[in-house]
PDB file of C-alpha atoms in Angstrom:
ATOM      1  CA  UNK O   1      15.731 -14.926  32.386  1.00 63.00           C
ATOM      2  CA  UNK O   2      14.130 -12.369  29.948  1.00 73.00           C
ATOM      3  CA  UNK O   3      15.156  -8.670  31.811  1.00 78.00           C
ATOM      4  CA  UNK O   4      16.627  -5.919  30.173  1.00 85.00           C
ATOM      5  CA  UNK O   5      20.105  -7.412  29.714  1.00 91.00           C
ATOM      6  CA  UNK O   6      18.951 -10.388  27.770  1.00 91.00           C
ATOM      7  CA  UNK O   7      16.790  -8.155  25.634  1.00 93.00           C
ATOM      8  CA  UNK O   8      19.906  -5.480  25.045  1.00 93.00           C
ATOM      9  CA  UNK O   9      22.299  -8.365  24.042  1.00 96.00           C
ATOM     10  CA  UNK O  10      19.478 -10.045  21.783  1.00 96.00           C
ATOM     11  CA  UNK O  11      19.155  -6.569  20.082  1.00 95.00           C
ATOM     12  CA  UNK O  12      22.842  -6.353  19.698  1.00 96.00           C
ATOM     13  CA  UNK O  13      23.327 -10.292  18.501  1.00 97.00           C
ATOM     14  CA  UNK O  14      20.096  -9.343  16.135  1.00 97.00           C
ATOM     15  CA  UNK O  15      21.808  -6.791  14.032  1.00 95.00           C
ATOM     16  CA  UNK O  16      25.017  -8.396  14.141  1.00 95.00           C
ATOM     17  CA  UNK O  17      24.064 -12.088  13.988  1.00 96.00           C
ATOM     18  CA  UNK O  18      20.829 -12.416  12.916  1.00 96.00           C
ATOM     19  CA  UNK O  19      20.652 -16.501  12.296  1.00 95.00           C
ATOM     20  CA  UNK O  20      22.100 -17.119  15.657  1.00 96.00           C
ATOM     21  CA  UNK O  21      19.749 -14.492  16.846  1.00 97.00           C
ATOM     22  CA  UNK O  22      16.741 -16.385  14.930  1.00 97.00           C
ATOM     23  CA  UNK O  23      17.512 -19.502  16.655  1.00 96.00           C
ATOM     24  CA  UNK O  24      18.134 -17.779  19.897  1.00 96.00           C
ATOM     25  CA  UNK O  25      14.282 -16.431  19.742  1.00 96.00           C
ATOM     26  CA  UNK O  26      12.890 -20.028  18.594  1.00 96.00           C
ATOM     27  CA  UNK O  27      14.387 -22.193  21.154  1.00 95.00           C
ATOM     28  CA  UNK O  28      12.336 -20.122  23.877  1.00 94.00           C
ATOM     29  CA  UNK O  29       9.325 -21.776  22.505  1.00 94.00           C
ATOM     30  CA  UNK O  30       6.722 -18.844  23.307  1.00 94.00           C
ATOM     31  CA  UNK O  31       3.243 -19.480  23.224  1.00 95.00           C
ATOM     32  CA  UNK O  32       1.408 -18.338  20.780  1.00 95.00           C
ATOM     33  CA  UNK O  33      -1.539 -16.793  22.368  1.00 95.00           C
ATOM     34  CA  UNK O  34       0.981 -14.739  24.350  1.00 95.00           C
ATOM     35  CA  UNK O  35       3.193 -13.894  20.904  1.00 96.00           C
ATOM     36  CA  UNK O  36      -0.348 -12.822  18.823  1.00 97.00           C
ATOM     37  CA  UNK O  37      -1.108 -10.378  22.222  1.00 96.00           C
ATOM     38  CA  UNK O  38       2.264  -8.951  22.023  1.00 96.00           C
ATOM     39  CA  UNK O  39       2.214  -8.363  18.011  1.00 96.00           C
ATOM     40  CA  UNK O  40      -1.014  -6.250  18.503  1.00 95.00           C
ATOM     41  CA  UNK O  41       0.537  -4.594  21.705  1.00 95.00           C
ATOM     42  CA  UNK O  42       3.607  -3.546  19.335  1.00 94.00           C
ATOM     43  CA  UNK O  43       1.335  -2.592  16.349  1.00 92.00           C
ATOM     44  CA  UNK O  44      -0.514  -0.370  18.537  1.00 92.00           C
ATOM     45  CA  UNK O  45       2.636   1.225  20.121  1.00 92.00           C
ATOM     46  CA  UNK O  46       4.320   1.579  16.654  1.00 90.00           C
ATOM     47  CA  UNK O  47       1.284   3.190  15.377  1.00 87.00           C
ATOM     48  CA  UNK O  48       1.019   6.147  18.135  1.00 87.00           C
ATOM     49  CA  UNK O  49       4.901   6.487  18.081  1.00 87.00           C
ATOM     50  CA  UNK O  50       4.715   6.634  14.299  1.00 83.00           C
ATOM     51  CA  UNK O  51       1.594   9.613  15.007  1.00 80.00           C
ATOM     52  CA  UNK O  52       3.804  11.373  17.230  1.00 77.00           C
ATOM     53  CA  UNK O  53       6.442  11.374  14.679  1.00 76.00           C
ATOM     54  CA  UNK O  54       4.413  12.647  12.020  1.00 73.00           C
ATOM     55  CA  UNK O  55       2.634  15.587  14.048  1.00 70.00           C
ATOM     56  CA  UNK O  56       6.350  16.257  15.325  1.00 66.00           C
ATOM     57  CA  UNK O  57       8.144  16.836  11.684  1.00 64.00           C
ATOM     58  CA  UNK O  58       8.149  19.774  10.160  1.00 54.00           C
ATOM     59  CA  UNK O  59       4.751  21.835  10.069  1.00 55.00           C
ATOM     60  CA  UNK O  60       2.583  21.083   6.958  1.00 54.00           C
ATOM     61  CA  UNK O  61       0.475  23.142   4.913  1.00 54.00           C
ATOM     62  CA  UNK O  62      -3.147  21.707   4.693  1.00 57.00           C
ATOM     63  CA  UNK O  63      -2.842  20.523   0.910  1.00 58.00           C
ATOM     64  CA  UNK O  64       0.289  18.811   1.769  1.00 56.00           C
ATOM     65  CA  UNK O  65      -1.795  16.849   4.611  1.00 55.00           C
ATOM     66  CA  UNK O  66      -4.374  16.158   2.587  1.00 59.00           C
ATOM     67  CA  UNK O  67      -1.656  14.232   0.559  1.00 62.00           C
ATOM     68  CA  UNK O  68      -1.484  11.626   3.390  1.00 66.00           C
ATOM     69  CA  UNK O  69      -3.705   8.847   3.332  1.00 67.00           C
ATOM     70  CA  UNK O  70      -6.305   9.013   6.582  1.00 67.00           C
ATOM     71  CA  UNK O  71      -5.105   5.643   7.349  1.00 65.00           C
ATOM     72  CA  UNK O  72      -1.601   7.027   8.124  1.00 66.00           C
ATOM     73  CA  UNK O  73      -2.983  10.135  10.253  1.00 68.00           C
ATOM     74  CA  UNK O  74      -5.233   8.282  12.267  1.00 75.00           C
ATOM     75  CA  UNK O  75      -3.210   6.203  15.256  1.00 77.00           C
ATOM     76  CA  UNK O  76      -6.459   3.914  15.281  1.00 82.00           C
ATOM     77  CA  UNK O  77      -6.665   3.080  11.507  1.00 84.00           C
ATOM     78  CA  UNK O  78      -3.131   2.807  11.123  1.00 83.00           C
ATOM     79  CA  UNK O  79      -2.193   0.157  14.069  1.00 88.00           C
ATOM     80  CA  UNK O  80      -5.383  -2.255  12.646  1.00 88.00           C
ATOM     81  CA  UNK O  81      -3.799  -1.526   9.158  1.00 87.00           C
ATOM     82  CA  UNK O  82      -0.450  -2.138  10.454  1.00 89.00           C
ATOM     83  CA  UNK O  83      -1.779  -5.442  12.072  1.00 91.00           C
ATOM     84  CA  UNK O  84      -3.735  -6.722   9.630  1.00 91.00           C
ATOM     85  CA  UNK O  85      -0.864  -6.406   7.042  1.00 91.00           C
ATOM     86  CA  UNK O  86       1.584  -8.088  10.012  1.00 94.00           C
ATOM     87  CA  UNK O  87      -1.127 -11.137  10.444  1.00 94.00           C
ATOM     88  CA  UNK O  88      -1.029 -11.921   6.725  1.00 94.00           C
ATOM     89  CA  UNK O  89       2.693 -10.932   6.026  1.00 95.00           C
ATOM     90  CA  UNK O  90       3.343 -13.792   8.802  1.00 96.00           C
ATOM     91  CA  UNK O  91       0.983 -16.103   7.159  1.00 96.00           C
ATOM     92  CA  UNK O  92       1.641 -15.737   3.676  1.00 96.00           C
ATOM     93  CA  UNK O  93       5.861 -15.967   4.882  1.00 97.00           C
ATOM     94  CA  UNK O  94       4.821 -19.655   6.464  1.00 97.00           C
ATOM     95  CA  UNK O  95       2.711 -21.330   3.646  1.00 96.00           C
ATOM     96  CA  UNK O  96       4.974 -20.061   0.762  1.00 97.00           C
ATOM     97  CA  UNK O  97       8.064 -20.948   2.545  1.00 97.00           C
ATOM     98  CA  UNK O  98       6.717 -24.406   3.170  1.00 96.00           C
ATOM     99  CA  UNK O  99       5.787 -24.758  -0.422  1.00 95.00           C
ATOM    100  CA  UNK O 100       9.408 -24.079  -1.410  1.00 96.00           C
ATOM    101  CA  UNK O 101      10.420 -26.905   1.037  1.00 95.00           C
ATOM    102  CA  UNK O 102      11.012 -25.054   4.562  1.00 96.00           C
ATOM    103  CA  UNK O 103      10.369 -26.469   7.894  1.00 94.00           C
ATOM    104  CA  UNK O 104       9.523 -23.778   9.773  1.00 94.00           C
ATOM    105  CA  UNK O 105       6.211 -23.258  11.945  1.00 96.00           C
ATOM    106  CA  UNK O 106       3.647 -20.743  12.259  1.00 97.00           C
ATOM    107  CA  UNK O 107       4.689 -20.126  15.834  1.00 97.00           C
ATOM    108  CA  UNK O 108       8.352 -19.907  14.645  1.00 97.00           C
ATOM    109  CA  UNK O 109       7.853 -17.196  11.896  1.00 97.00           C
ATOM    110  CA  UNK O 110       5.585 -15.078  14.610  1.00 97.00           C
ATOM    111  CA  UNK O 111       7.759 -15.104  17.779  1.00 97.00           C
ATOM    112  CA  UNK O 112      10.343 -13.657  14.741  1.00 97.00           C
ATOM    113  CA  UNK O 113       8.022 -11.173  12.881  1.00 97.00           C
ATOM    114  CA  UNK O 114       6.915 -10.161  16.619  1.00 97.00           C
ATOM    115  CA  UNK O 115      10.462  -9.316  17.831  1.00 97.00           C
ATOM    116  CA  UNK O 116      11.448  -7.513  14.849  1.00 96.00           C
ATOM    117  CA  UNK O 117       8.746  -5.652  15.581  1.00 96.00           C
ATOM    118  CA  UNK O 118       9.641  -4.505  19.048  1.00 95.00           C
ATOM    119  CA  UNK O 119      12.727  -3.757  17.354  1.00 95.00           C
ATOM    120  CA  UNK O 120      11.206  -1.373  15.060  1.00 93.00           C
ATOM    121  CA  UNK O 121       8.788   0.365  18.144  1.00 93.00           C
ATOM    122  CA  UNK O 122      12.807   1.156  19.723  1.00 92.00           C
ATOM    123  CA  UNK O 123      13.810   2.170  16.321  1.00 91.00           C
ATOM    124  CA  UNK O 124      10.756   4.793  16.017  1.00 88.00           C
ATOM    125  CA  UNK O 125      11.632   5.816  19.486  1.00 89.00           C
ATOM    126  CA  UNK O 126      15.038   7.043  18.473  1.00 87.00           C
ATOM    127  CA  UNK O 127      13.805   8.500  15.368  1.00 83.00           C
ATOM    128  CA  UNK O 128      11.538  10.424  16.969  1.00 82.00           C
ATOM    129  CA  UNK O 129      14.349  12.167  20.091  1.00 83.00           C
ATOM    130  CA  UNK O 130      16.565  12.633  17.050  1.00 82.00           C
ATOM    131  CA  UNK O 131      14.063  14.316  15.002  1.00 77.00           C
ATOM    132  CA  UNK O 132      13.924  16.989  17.915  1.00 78.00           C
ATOM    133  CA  UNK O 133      17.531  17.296  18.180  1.00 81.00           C
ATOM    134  CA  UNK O 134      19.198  16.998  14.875  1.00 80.00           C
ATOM    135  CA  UNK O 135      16.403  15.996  12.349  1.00 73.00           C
ATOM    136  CA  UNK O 136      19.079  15.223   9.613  1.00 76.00           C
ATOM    137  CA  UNK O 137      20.365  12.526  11.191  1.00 80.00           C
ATOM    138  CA  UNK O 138      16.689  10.596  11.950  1.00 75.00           C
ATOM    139  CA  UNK O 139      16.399  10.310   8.360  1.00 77.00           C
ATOM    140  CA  UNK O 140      19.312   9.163   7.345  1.00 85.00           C
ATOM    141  CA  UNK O 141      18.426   6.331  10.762  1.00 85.00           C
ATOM    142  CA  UNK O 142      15.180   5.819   8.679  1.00 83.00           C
ATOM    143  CA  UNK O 143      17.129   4.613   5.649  1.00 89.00           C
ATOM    144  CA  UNK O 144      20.186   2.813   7.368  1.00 90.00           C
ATOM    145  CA  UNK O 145      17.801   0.874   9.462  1.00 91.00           C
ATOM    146  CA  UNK O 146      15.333   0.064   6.215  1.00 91.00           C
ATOM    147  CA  UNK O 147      18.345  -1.418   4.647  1.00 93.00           C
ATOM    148  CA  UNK O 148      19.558  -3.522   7.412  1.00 94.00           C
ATOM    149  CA  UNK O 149      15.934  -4.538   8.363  1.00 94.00           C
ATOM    150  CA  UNK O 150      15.640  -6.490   5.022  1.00 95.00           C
ATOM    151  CA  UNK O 151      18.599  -8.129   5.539  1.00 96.00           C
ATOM    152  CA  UNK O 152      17.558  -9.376   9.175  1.00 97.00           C
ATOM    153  CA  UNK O 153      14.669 -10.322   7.864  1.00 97.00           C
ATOM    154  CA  UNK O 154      16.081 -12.877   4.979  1.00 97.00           C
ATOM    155  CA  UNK O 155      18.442 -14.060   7.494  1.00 97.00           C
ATOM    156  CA  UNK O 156      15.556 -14.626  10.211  1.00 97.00           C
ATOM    157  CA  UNK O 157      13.449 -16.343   7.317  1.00 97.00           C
ATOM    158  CA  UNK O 158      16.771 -18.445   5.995  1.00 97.00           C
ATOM    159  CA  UNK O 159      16.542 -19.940   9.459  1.00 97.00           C
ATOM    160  CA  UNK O 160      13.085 -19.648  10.966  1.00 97.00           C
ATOM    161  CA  UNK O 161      12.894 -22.587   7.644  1.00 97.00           C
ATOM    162  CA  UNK O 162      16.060 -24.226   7.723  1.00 95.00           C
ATOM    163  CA  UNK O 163      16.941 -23.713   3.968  1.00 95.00           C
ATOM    164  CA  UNK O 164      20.733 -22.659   4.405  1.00 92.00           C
ATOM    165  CA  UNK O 165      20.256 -20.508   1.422  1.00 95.00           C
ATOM    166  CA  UNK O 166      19.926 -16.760   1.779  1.00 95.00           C
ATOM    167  CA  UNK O 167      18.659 -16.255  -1.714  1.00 96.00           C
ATOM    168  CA  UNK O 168      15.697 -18.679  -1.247  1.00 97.00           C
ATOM    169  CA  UNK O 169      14.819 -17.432   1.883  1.00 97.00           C
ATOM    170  CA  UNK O 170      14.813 -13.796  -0.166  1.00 97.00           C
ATOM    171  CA  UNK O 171      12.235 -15.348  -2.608  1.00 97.00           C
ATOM    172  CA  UNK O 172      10.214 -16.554   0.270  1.00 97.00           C
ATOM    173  CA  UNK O 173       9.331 -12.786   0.997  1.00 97.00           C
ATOM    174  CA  UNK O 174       9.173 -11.513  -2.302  1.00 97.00           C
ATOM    175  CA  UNK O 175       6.553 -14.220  -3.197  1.00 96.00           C
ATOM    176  CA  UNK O 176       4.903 -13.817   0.009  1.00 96.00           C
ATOM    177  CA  UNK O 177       4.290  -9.930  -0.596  1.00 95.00           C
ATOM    178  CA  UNK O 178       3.534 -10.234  -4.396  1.00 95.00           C
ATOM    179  CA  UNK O 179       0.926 -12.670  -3.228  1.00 92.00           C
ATOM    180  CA  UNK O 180      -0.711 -10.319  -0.063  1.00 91.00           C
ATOM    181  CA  UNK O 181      -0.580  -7.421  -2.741  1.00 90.00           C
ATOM    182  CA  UNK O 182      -2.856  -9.800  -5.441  1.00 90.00           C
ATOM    183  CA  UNK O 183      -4.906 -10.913  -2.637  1.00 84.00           C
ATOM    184  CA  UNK O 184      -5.620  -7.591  -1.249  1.00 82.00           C
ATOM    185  CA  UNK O 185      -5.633  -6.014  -5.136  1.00 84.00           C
ATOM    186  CA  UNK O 186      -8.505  -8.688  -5.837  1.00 80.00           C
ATOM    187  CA  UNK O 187     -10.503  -7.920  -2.450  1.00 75.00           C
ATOM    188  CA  UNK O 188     -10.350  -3.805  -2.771  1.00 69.00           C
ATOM    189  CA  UNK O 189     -11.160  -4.709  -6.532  1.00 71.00           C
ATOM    190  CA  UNK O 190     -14.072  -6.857  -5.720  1.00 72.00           C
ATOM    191  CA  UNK O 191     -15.687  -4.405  -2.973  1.00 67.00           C
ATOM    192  CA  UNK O 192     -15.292  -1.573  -5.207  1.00 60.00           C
ATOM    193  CA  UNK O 193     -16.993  -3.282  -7.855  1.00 57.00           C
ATOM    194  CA  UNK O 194     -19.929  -4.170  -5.222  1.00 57.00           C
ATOM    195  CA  UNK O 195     -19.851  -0.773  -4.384  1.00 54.00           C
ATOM    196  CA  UNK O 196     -20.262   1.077  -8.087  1.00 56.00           C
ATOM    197  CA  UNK O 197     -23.026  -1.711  -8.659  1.00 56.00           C
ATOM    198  CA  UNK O 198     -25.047  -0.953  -6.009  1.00 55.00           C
ATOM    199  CA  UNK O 199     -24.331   2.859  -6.242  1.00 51.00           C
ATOM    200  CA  UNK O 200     -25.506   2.758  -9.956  1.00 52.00           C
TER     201      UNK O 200
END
């Protein structure tokens, strides 16, 4: 039964255990339609929590602002960035860990990628009280929880495809995002190009 006990103790056997957690979150064999609706439900969330967290830090002066990308001040723009980068992170983390011989499924890698991110709308949830009462402290959350992420993430990768093998599992993701950031390099490239063309 999936109530608020089983989701505490998979939080708590996540960052402790994060195989056993892995397998855990595959054996309930989600559907997919219903794992793809909850990934956008948690991009939008993180977005707007994320947007609350940025209008809550300390006050900025305007050319500081300007500094931030529109993308990242917009809670609309950043939850379709933020799930358009999730969509292809959880493709590209598939296909390149079944060309380096995993067996894991598209289904498999998003019911993972989808509960680390509900883990990360919590996380931005207790940045943001502890940003109001000792702001210190969320930071140093912020970096802790970076840290720790990555590793949960090889370890959810090292068994969403069965290699046994922590470091291969580590070049599964670091191939995966080299790859998104050519693909998308090439695509901004190519539009840009379009762009100046038909501009000049």
């Amino acid at each position: 039964m999936m109530d608020r006990t089983f989701f505490i103790d998979l939080a708590r056997e996540t960052l402790f255990a994060p195989r056993s957690a892995a397998s855990r979150i595959m054996a309930l064999n989600l559907p997919s339609q219903g794992l793809w609706m909850a990934l956008v439900l948690m991009a939008v969330l993180n977005a707007i929590v994320y947007s609350a967290s940025l209008h809550l830090s300390a006050p900025m002066d305007s050319s500081t602002m300007a500094m931030i990308p529109p993308v990242f001040r917009s809670p609309l723009l950043f939850s379709m960035a933020l799930g358009g980068v999730l969509v292809l992170t959880i493709f590209a983390l598939t296909r390149v860990g079944e060309k380096m011989g995993g067996t894991g499924t598209l289904v498999d890698v998003l019911a993972l990628m989808t509960w680390l991110q509900v883990l990360r709308f919590a996380l931005q949830l207790a940045v943001v009280v502890l940003m109001l009462l000792v702001p210190s402290l969320g930071g140093i959350l912020v970096m802790v929880a970076s840290v720790w992420g990555v590793i949960i993430l090889v370890a959810f990768i090292d068994r969403a495809h069965g290699y046994a093998n922590l470091f291969k599992a580590a070049g599964v993701i670091i191939i995966a995002v080299l790859a998104i950031v050519i693909g998308l390099s090439l695509v901004l490239g190519t539009i840009g190009a379009a762009v100046f063309a038909g501009v000049s």
